[in-house]
Amino acid sequence: MTLPVKNMVFPMVLLRLAEWLVYKLLANSCYRAAMKVKNSGFFLRNSSFKSSHQIPLYPSISKCNLHGRKSETVACDIQGTLLRSESFFPYFMLVAFEGGSIFRAFFLLLSSPLLLVLDYELKLRVMIFITFCGLRLKDMDSVGRAVLPKFYLENLNVHVYEVLKSAGCRVVFTSVPRVMVEGFLKEYLSVDNVKGTELHSVGSYFTGLISSSGILVKPRAIKEFLGENKPDIGIGNSSFHDHLFISLCKEAYVVNKEDEKSSSVLTREKYPKPLVFHDGRLAFLPTPLATLAMFIWLPIGIVLAIFRLFIGICLPYKIAIFLGTLSGVQLRLKGTDPPRSENGKGVLYVCTHRTLLDPVFLSTSLGKPLTAVTYSLSKMSEILAPIKTVRLTRSRTKDAEAMQRLLSEEGTTCREPYLLRFSSLFAELADEIVPVAMNTNVSMFYGTTASGLKCLDPIFFLMNPRPSYTVEILGKVPKELTCAGGKSSHEVANYIQRQLAAALGFECTNLTRKDKYLMLAGNEGVVDNQDSRIVVNPN
């Protein structure tokens, strides 16, 4: 008995589709993976023979002459060229974790074994879909402005950056999503034009799909953008596609593995633009292995953070310090606590606000109860605080009355080694002032955020395997340098800012807390809470 032909059509279509998928996902990708493994050195005898007899088509980027390039145009990519690492996975992970959620980041991590066997185009499409599907446009904008620049700057290839800086016109062509790199390239590297893969969006959300123009192909893009006008300098890596790309330029240079190894890290003082503000929770570049280690540590870190909070809230200072040290918390105290005030009034401690835990660690270090007076504090922080907290109103009359009987802390710093401009209000509220230089060190999570939930700041800080706090008491400010000695409140604030900056090795700025929040969160750092206007993150 034979089946009708029309009944055979649908199974045949499924069979053909299955064959195509097997070819794309297994045969083609596995072949490419095998070739990569072969070329990476597993076949040592053949690879060593080829490497010793192969003549490079283009000279190394380190041989490029930097003089007299101001009237010329340079074209390059950011992936594997401007950045030392060829893999763009860590930057997709930063967008997924900081702009999306921990669950999105976990799904992206789960996809990493599959990415190893996919070809480049499929790999890029998978990472784009997982990272951007349902992601809000404004969240990507926030990550691109406040999170990614720090990691890009730390991974810059110095040789390529110097060539880029020497040219008068700079154009970047890349197959990675344009929204992930354009802000950094234009703001920090003064790139004139950025051509990258465009993403599809509906309303204020990304769909996770690529626009109809498809993944950007660099040789085609450079012809469409510049026409017959060839760039003076083209920079690429050793791949075949990049050789096609830079062959369309008058001069062509490649970044090889030797250049990547010899390229030193760009030091902070050589950054094209000072990196003052940085946001986000992750304190490390999330490569697949580093991200896996984070997820393995996460359950342990949560339990450890709760334990550390408990001993800080419930136990006496000496026991809390002992158990905290056993759990991995490092607390260093420099200097001595000044004697009590002769007039019986309290002393104002002015701290460099590293995290919301500054007054807690100061109180623990001194071994005595202090009152943390701040311009705002989240409700959760007030509940969990092991010391007394008082919220100021920024009304000089009311705050002066409160400060006559209370001890305070004021903060004016950011995550990077810079001090923001101090508010002059605290200088008017007390005559006896003690600057306290406080600094922190973390390896996994930052304990501050401008755009995230402030109530979780202490939790994230205490989730680090070995968080450290350094408390340096600088001594009481001489009376003649205070408002009581005839100095203006601005002079006192600027003097203390310089003192603290010198102690920490930081740089003073004229930027304010308002500038920080406009940059990192797109707001002025204030929220409405029960009809009262309060600051989200105290300076």
Coordinates of C-alpha atoms in Angstrom, one line a residue:
M1 CA 0.0 0.0 0.0
T2 CA 1.4 3.4 -1.0
L3 CA 0.8 6.7 0.7
P4 CA -0.5 9.7 -1.3
V5 CA 2.1 12.1 -2.5
K6 CA 0.6 15.0 -0.6
N7 CA 1.0 13.1 2.6
M8 CA 4.7 12.8 2.0
V9 CA 5.3 16.6 1.5
F10 CA 5.3 17.7 5.1
P11 CA 7.6 14.9 6.4
M12 CA 10.0 15.7 3.5
V13 CA 10.0 19.4 4.4
L14 CA 10.8 18.5 8.1
L15 CA 13.6 16.2 6.9
R16 CA 15.2 18.9 4.7
L17 CA 14.9 21.4 7.6
A18 CA 16.5 18.9 10.0
E19 CA 19.4 18.3 7.5
W20 CA 20.0 22.0 7.2
L21 CA 20.1 22.5 11.0
V22 CA 22.4 19.6 11.4
Y23 CA 24.7 21.1 8.8
K24 CA 24.7 24.6 10.3
L25 CA 24.9 23.7 13.9
L26 CA 27.1 20.6 13.8
A27 CA 28.9 19.9 10.6
N28 CA 29.8 23.5 9.6
S29 CA 30.4 24.7 13.1
C30 CA 32.3 21.7 14.3
Y31 CA 34.5 21.9 11.2
R32 CA 35.3 25.5 12.0
A33 CA 36.0 24.6 15.7
A34 CA 38.3 21.8 14.6
M35 CA 40.2 24.1 12.4
K36 CA 40.6 26.6 15.2
V37 CA 41.9 23.8 17.5
K38 CA 44.3 22.7 14.8
N39 CA 45.6 26.2 14.3
S40 CA 45.9 26.9 18.0
G41 CA 48.7 24.5 18.5
F42 CA 47.4 21.0 19.1
F43 CA 49.2 19.8 16.0
L44 CA 52.5 21.2 17.1
R45 CA 54.7 19.8 14.4
N46 CA 52.7 21.2 11.5
S47 CA 51.8 24.5 13.1
S48 CA 55.4 25.2 14.1
F49 CA 56.5 24.5 10.5
K50 CA 53.9 26.8 9.0
S51 CA 54.6 29.6 11.5
S52 CA 58.3 29.5 10.7
H53 CA 57.7 29.7 6.9
Q54 CA 54.6 31.9 6.6
I55 CA 55.3 35.4 5.5
P56 CA 52.8 38.0 6.9
L57 CA 50.8 39.9 4.3
Y58 CA 50.7 43.2 6.3
P59 CA 53.1 44.8 8.8
S60 CA 52.5 44.9 12.5
I61 CA 50.6 47.8 14.0
S62 CA 53.7 48.6 16.1
K63 CA 55.5 49.6 12.9
C64 CA 53.1 52.3 12.0
N65 CA 54.6 55.8 11.8
L66 CA 52.5 58.2 14.0
H67 CA 53.9 61.5 12.7
G68 CA 52.1 63.7 10.2
R69 CA 48.8 61.9 10.4
K70 CA 46.5 64.8 11.4
S71 CA 45.0 65.1 7.9
E72 CA 44.5 61.4 7.4
T73 CA 41.7 59.0 8.0
V74 CA 42.0 55.7 10.0
A75 CA 39.5 52.9 9.9
C76 CA 39.5 50.0 12.4
D77 CA 37.3 47.6 14.4
I78 CA 36.9 47.6 18.2
Q79 CA 36.6 43.8 18.6
G80 CA 40.1 42.2 18.5
T81 CA 41.7 45.5 17.4
L82 CA 41.0 48.4 19.6
L83 CA 40.4 46.0 22.5
R84 CA 43.1 43.5 23.3
S85 CA 40.8 40.6 23.8
E86 CA 39.1 39.1 20.7
S87 CA 36.1 37.8 22.6
F88 CA 33.2 40.2 23.1
F89 CA 31.3 37.8 25.5
P90 CA 32.3 39.8 28.7
Y91 CA 30.7 43.0 27.3
F92 CA 27.5 41.2 26.4
M93 CA 27.5 39.7 30.0
L94 CA 27.9 43.2 31.4
V95 CA 24.8 44.4 29.5
A96 CA 22.9 41.3 30.5
F97 CA 23.7 41.6 34.2
E98 CA 23.7 45.3 34.7
G99 CA 21.0 46.3 32.2
G100 CA 18.9 43.2 32.4
S101 CA 18.9 40.9 35.4
I102 CA 20.9 38.1 37.1
F103 CA 18.6 35.6 35.4
R104 CA 19.4 37.0 31.9
A105 CA 23.1 36.8 32.8
F106 CA 22.7 33.2 33.9
F107 CA 21.0 32.2 30.6
L108 CA 23.8 33.9 28.7
L109 CA 26.4 31.9 30.8
L110 CA 24.5 28.6 30.0
S111 CA 24.8 29.4 26.3
S112 CA 28.6 29.7 26.5
P113 CA 29.3 26.0 25.7
L114 CA 27.1 26.2 22.6
L115 CA 28.9 29.4 21.5
L116 CA 32.2 27.4 21.3
V117 CA 31.0 25.3 18.4
L118 CA 28.9 27.9 16.5
D119 CA 30.4 30.0 13.7
Y120 CA 30.9 33.7 14.2
E121 CA 27.6 34.9 12.8
L122 CA 25.4 32.4 14.7
K123 CA 27.4 33.0 17.8
L124 CA 26.8 36.8 17.5
R125 CA 23.0 36.3 16.9
V126 CA 22.6 34.0 19.9
M127 CA 24.4 36.5 22.2
I128 CA 22.4 39.4 20.9
F129 CA 19.1 37.6 21.3
I130 CA 19.7 36.5 24.9
T131 CA 21.2 39.9 25.9
F132 CA 18.7 42.2 24.2
C133 CA 15.4 40.3 24.0
G134 CA 13.0 42.5 26.1
L135 CA 15.7 44.8 27.3
R136 CA 14.6 48.4 27.6
L137 CA 16.4 51.0 25.4
K138 CA 17.1 53.3 28.3
D139 CA 18.7 50.4 30.3
M140 CA 21.1 49.9 27.4
D141 CA 21.8 53.6 27.3
S142 CA 22.5 53.6 31.0
V143 CA 25.0 50.7 30.8
G144 CA 26.7 52.1 27.8
R145 CA 27.2 55.5 29.5
A146 CA 28.0 54.4 33.1
V147 CA 29.3 50.8 33.1
L148 CA 31.0 49.8 29.8
P149 CA 33.5 52.7 29.4
K150 CA 35.6 51.6 32.4
F151 CA 36.0 48.0 31.1
Y152 CA 36.7 49.3 27.6
L153 CA 39.4 51.7 28.8
E154 CA 41.1 49.0 30.9
N155 CA 41.3 46.7 27.8
L156 CA 42.5 49.1 25.2
N157 CA 45.3 48.1 22.9
V158 CA 47.8 50.9 23.4
H159 CA 49.4 50.5 19.9
V160 CA 46.0 50.8 18.1
Y161 CA 44.9 53.7 20.4
E162 CA 48.0 55.7 19.6
V163 CA 47.5 55.3 15.9
L164 CA 43.8 56.2 16.2
K165 CA 44.8 59.3 18.3
S166 CA 47.3 60.5 15.7
A167 CA 44.8 60.6 12.9
G168 CA 42.6 63.5 12.1
C169 CA 39.5 61.5 11.1
R170 CA 38.5 58.3 12.8
V171 CA 36.0 55.7 11.7
V172 CA 35.1 52.4 13.3
F173 CA 33.4 49.5 11.5
T174 CA 32.3 46.6 13.7
S175 CA 29.9 43.7 13.5
V176 CA 29.0 44.0 17.2
P177 CA 25.8 46.1 18.0
R178 CA 26.4 49.8 17.5
V179 CA 24.5 50.7 20.7
M180 CA 27.1 48.8 22.8
V181 CA 30.1 50.8 21.5
E182 CA 29.1 54.1 19.9
G183 CA 28.8 56.1 23.1
F184 CA 32.2 55.1 24.4
L185 CA 34.0 55.5 21.0
K186 CA 32.6 59.0 20.5
E187 CA 32.9 60.4 24.0
Y188 CA 36.2 58.9 25.1
L189 CA 38.1 58.3 21.8
S190 CA 36.6 61.1 19.7
V191 CA 35.7 58.8 16.9
D192 CA 33.9 60.6 14.2
N193 CA 31.7 57.8 12.8
V194 CA 30.7 54.4 14.1
K195 CA 29.2 51.8 11.8
G196 CA 27.9 48.6 13.5
T197 CA 25.2 46.1 13.5
E198 CA 21.8 47.6 14.0
L199 CA 19.3 46.0 16.4
H200 CA 15.5 45.8 15.9
S201 CA 13.3 47.4 18.5
V202 CA 9.6 47.9 19.1
G203 CA 8.6 50.9 21.1
S204 CA 11.0 51.3 24.0
Y205 CA 12.2 47.7 24.0
F206 CA 14.7 45.6 22.0
T207 CA 13.3 42.5 20.3
G208 CA 16.6 40.6 20.4
L209 CA 16.7 40.5 16.6
I210 CA 19.0 42.1 14.1
S211 CA 17.5 44.8 11.8
S212 CA 16.8 44.0 8.1
S213 CA 20.3 45.3 7.2
G214 CA 21.8 42.2 8.9
I215 CA 25.1 41.8 10.6
L216 CA 27.5 44.4 9.4
V217 CA 30.1 43.1 6.9
K218 CA 33.2 45.4 7.1
P219 CA 34.4 45.2 3.5
R220 CA 30.9 46.0 2.2
A221 CA 30.3 48.7 4.8
I222 CA 33.6 50.6 4.1
K223 CA 32.7 50.7 0.4
E224 CA 29.2 52.0 1.1
F225 CA 30.3 54.6 3.5
L226 CA 33.4 56.0 1.8
G227 CA 32.8 55.0 -1.8
E228 CA 36.0 55.5 -3.9
N229 CA 37.7 57.5 -1.1
K230 CA 40.0 54.9 0.5
P231 CA 41.0 55.4 4.2
D232 CA 44.7 56.3 4.6
I233 CA 45.2 53.7 7.3
G234 CA 43.4 50.4 8.0
I235 CA 43.9 48.3 11.1
G236 CA 42.6 44.8 11.5
N237 CA 43.6 41.4 13.0
S238 CA 45.0 38.4 11.3
S239 CA 41.6 36.9 10.2
F240 CA 40.8 36.5 6.5
H241 CA 37.8 38.9 6.7
D242 CA 39.9 41.6 8.3
H243 CA 42.5 41.2 5.6
L244 CA 39.7 41.9 3.0
F245 CA 38.7 44.9 5.1
I246 CA 42.1 46.5 5.4
S247 CA 43.0 45.7 1.8
L248 CA 40.6 48.5 0.8
C249 CA 42.9 51.1 2.6
K250 CA 46.0 52.9 1.4
E251 CA 48.1 51.6 4.3
A252 CA 47.2 48.4 6.2
Y253 CA 48.4 47.1 9.5
V254 CA 47.5 44.1 11.6
V255 CA 47.3 43.4 15.3
N256 CA 48.9 40.0 15.9
K257 CA 49.3 38.0 19.1
E258 CA 52.7 39.4 19.7
D259 CA 51.3 42.9 19.7
E260 CA 48.6 41.9 22.1
K261 CA 51.1 40.5 24.5
S262 CA 53.5 43.5 24.2
S263 CA 50.7 46.1 24.5
S264 CA 50.8 47.5 28.0
V265 CA 47.7 48.5 29.9
L266 CA 46.8 52.1 29.4
T267 CA 47.4 53.8 32.7
R268 CA 44.7 56.1 34.2
E269 CA 46.7 59.3 33.7
K270 CA 46.9 58.5 30.0
Y271 CA 43.1 58.1 29.5
P272 CA 41.9 60.3 26.7
K273 CA 39.2 61.6 29.1
P274 CA 39.2 61.2 32.9
L275 CA 37.0 58.3 34.1
V276 CA 35.4 60.0 37.2
F277 CA 32.1 58.2 37.4
H278 CA 31.4 54.5 37.1
D279 CA 28.3 52.5 38.0
G280 CA 27.2 48.8 38.1
R281 CA 27.7 46.0 40.6
L282 CA 30.4 43.8 38.9
A283 CA 33.9 44.7 40.0
F284 CA 35.5 42.2 37.5
L285 CA 35.5 41.6 33.7
P286 CA 32.9 38.8 33.4
T287 CA 34.6 36.3 31.2
P288 CA 32.8 32.9 31.0
L289 CA 35.1 31.3 33.7
A290 CA 34.9 34.4 36.0
T291 CA 31.1 34.5 35.6
L292 CA 30.8 30.8 36.5
A293 CA 32.9 31.4 39.6
M294 CA 30.6 34.3 40.6
F295 CA 27.5 32.1 40.3
I296 CA 29.1 29.3 42.2
W297 CA 30.0 31.8 45.0
L298 CA 26.7 33.6 45.0
P299 CA 24.8 31.3 47.5
I300 CA 27.8 31.3 49.8
G301 CA 28.1 35.0 49.5
I302 CA 24.5 35.6 50.4
V303 CA 24.8 33.5 53.6
L304 CA 28.1 35.2 54.5
A305 CA 26.6 38.6 54.0
I306 CA 23.7 37.8 56.3
F307 CA 26.1 36.4 58.9
R308 CA 28.3 39.5 58.7
L309 CA 25.2 41.8 59.1
F310 CA 24.0 39.8 62.1
I311 CA 27.3 40.0 64.0
G312 CA 27.6 43.7 63.2
I313 CA 24.1 44.5 64.4
C314 CA 23.8 42.2 67.4
L315 CA 27.2 41.7 68.9
P316 CA 29.6 43.9 70.9
Y317 CA 32.4 45.7 68.9
K318 CA 35.3 43.5 69.9
I319 CA 33.4 40.3 69.2
A320 CA 32.1 41.7 66.0
I321 CA 35.6 42.6 64.8
F322 CA 36.9 39.2 65.8
L323 CA 34.2 37.2 64.0
G324 CA 34.2 39.6 61.0
T325 CA 37.9 39.0 60.6
L326 CA 37.4 35.3 60.7
S327 CA 34.8 35.6 58.0
G328 CA 37.2 37.4 55.7
V329 CA 36.4 41.1 56.4
Q330 CA 39.6 43.2 56.7
L331 CA 39.5 46.3 58.8
R332 CA 42.5 48.6 59.1
L333 CA 42.6 51.6 61.5
K334 CA 45.2 54.3 61.1
G335 CA 45.6 57.3 63.5
T336 CA 44.0 57.8 66.9
D337 CA 40.7 59.2 68.0
P338 CA 41.0 62.8 69.2
P339 CA 40.2 63.7 72.8
R340 CA 36.7 64.7 73.8
S341 CA 35.6 68.3 73.2
E342 CA 36.4 70.7 76.0
N343 CA 33.0 72.4 75.6
G344 CA 31.2 69.1 76.0
K345 CA 29.8 69.2 72.4
G346 CA 30.1 66.5 69.9
V347 CA 32.8 66.2 67.3
L348 CA 31.9 66.1 63.6
Y349 CA 33.6 63.3 61.6
V350 CA 33.8 64.1 57.9
C351 CA 34.2 60.9 55.9
T352 CA 34.9 60.1 52.3
H353 CA 31.7 58.2 51.5
R354 CA 32.8 54.9 50.0
T355 CA 29.7 53.0 50.9
L356 CA 26.7 53.4 53.2
L357 CA 28.7 51.4 55.8
D358 CA 31.2 54.2 56.4
P359 CA 29.7 55.3 59.8
V360 CA 29.3 51.7 60.9
F361 CA 33.0 50.8 60.2
L362 CA 34.1 54.1 61.8
S363 CA 32.0 53.3 64.9
T364 CA 33.4 49.8 65.1
S365 CA 37.0 51.0 64.6
L366 CA 36.7 53.5 67.4
G367 CA 34.8 51.0 69.6
K368 CA 32.1 53.5 70.6
P369 CA 28.6 54.3 69.5
L370 CA 28.3 57.2 67.0
T371 CA 25.3 58.8 65.4
A372 CA 25.3 59.0 61.6
V373 CA 23.7 62.2 60.5
T374 CA 23.1 62.2 56.7
Y375 CA 21.0 64.1 54.2
S376 CA 19.1 61.0 53.4
L377 CA 19.0 57.3 54.2
S378 CA 16.8 54.6 52.7
K379 CA 14.2 53.1 55.0
M380 CA 15.9 49.7 54.8
S381 CA 19.2 51.2 55.7
E382 CA 17.7 52.9 58.7
I383 CA 16.2 49.6 59.9
L384 CA 19.4 47.6 59.5
A385 CA 21.8 50.2 60.7
P386 CA 23.5 49.0 63.9
I387 CA 24.1 52.6 65.0
K388 CA 21.7 55.5 65.5
T389 CA 20.8 57.4 62.3
V390 CA 19.4 60.9 61.9
R391 CA 18.2 62.4 58.6
L392 CA 19.0 66.1 57.9
T393 CA 16.7 68.4 56.0
R394 CA 19.2 70.8 54.3
S395 CA 17.5 73.5 56.3
R396 CA 20.3 75.4 58.0
T397 CA 18.2 76.3 61.0
K398 CA 16.8 72.9 61.7
D399 CA 20.1 71.1 61.0
A400 CA 22.1 73.4 63.2
E401 CA 19.8 72.5 66.1
A402 CA 20.3 68.8 65.4
M403 CA 24.0 69.1 65.1
Q404 CA 24.4 70.8 68.5
R405 CA 23.9 67.5 70.2
L406 CA 24.8 64.9 67.6
L407 CA 27.9 63.3 65.9
S408 CA 27.8 63.2 62.1
E409 CA 29.3 61.8 58.9
E410 CA 29.4 63.5 55.5
G411 CA 30.6 62.0 52.3
T412 CA 31.7 63.4 49.0
T413 CA 33.4 60.8 47.0
C414 CA 32.7 58.4 44.1
R415 CA 33.9 54.9 43.2
E416 CA 36.9 56.0 41.2
P417 CA 40.0 57.8 42.8
Y418 CA 38.4 61.2 42.7
L419 CA 36.8 63.4 45.4
L420 CA 33.7 65.4 44.5
R421 CA 33.2 68.9 45.7
F422 CA 32.3 69.1 49.4
S423 CA 29.1 70.6 50.5
S424 CA 29.8 73.7 52.7
L425 CA 26.8 73.1 54.9
F426 CA 28.6 70.7 57.3
A427 CA 31.3 73.4 58.0
E428 CA 28.6 75.7 59.4
L429 CA 27.2 73.1 61.7
A430 CA 30.2 72.3 63.9
D431 CA 33.4 74.0 65.1
E432 CA 35.3 70.8 65.9
I433 CA 35.9 68.7 62.8
V434 CA 37.8 65.5 62.3
P435 CA 38.4 64.4 58.7
V436 CA 38.4 60.6 58.2
A437 CA 39.9 59.1 55.0
M438 CA 38.0 55.9 54.3
N439 CA 38.7 53.5 51.4
T440 CA 37.5 50.1 50.4
N441 CA 38.6 47.3 48.2
V442 CA 36.4 44.6 46.7
S443 CA 37.0 41.8 44.2
M444 CA 33.6 40.7 43.0
F445 CA 30.8 43.2 43.8
Y446 CA 30.7 47.0 44.3
G447 CA 28.9 48.2 47.4
T448 CA 27.5 51.4 45.8
T449 CA 25.2 52.2 43.0
A450 CA 23.5 55.2 41.5
S451 CA 20.8 53.5 39.4
G452 CA 20.2 50.3 41.4
L453 CA 18.5 49.6 44.7
K454 CA 20.3 51.5 47.5
C455 CA 19.0 49.1 50.2
L456 CA 21.1 46.3 48.7
D457 CA 24.4 48.2 48.8
P458 CA 25.6 46.8 52.2
I459 CA 24.5 43.3 51.1
F460 CA 26.6 43.4 47.9
F461 CA 29.6 44.8 49.7
L462 CA 29.5 42.1 52.4
M463 CA 29.0 39.4 49.7
N464 CA 32.6 39.8 48.6
P465 CA 34.9 37.0 49.6
R466 CA 37.4 39.4 51.3
P467 CA 36.1 42.9 51.5
S468 CA 38.4 45.4 53.1
Y469 CA 37.9 48.8 54.8
T470 CA 40.7 51.3 55.7
V471 CA 39.9 54.0 58.2
E472 CA 42.5 56.7 58.6
I473 CA 41.8 59.4 61.2
L474 CA 43.7 62.6 60.2
G475 CA 43.3 64.6 63.4
K476 CA 41.2 67.5 64.4
V477 CA 41.1 70.5 62.1
P478 CA 42.8 73.5 63.8
K479 CA 40.3 76.1 65.1
E480 CA 41.8 78.9 63.0
L481 CA 40.9 76.9 59.9
T482 CA 37.2 76.5 60.8
C483 CA 34.3 78.9 60.7
A484 CA 34.9 79.7 64.3
G485 CA 38.3 80.9 63.4
G486 CA 37.0 83.3 60.7
K487 CA 37.1 81.1 57.7
S488 CA 34.2 80.8 55.3
S489 CA 32.3 77.5 55.0
H490 CA 33.6 77.1 51.5
E491 CA 37.2 77.6 52.5
V492 CA 36.8 75.0 55.3
A493 CA 35.1 72.5 52.9
N494 CA 37.9 72.9 50.3
Y495 CA 40.6 72.5 52.9
I496 CA 39.2 69.3 54.1
Q497 CA 38.7 68.0 50.6
R498 CA 42.4 68.6 49.9
Q499 CA 43.4 66.9 53.1
L500 CA 41.4 63.8 52.4
A501 CA 42.5 63.6 48.8
A502 CA 46.1 63.8 49.8
A503 CA 45.7 61.1 52.3
L504 CA 44.0 58.7 49.8
G505 CA 46.1 59.7 46.8
F506 CA 42.9 60.9 45.1
E507 CA 42.3 63.9 42.8
C508 CA 40.0 66.8 43.8
T509 CA 37.3 67.8 41.3
N510 CA 34.7 70.6 41.1
L511 CA 32.0 68.0 40.2
T512 CA 29.1 67.6 42.6
R513 CA 26.8 64.8 43.7
K514 CA 24.2 66.2 41.3
D515 CA 26.7 65.8 38.4
K516 CA 27.3 62.2 39.5
Y517 CA 23.6 61.2 39.4
L518 CA 23.0 63.1 36.1
M519 CA 25.8 61.1 34.6
L520 CA 25.1 57.7 36.0
A521 CA 21.4 57.6 36.6
G522 CA 20.0 60.4 34.4
N523 CA 18.4 62.1 37.4
E524 CA 19.5 64.4 40.3
G525 CA 19.6 61.7 42.9
V526 CA 16.3 62.5 44.6
V527 CA 13.1 60.6 45.0
D528 CA 9.7 61.3 46.6
N529 CA 9.1 59.4 49.8
Q530 CA 5.9 60.1 51.8
D531 CA 5.6 63.6 50.4
S532 CA 9.2 64.4 51.4
R533 CA 12.0 65.0 48.9
I534 CA 15.1 62.9 50.0
V535 CA 18.4 62.1 48.5
V536 CA 18.9 58.6 47.3
N537 CA 22.6 58.4 48.0
P538 CA 24.1 60.8 50.6
N539 CA 27.3 62.6 49.7

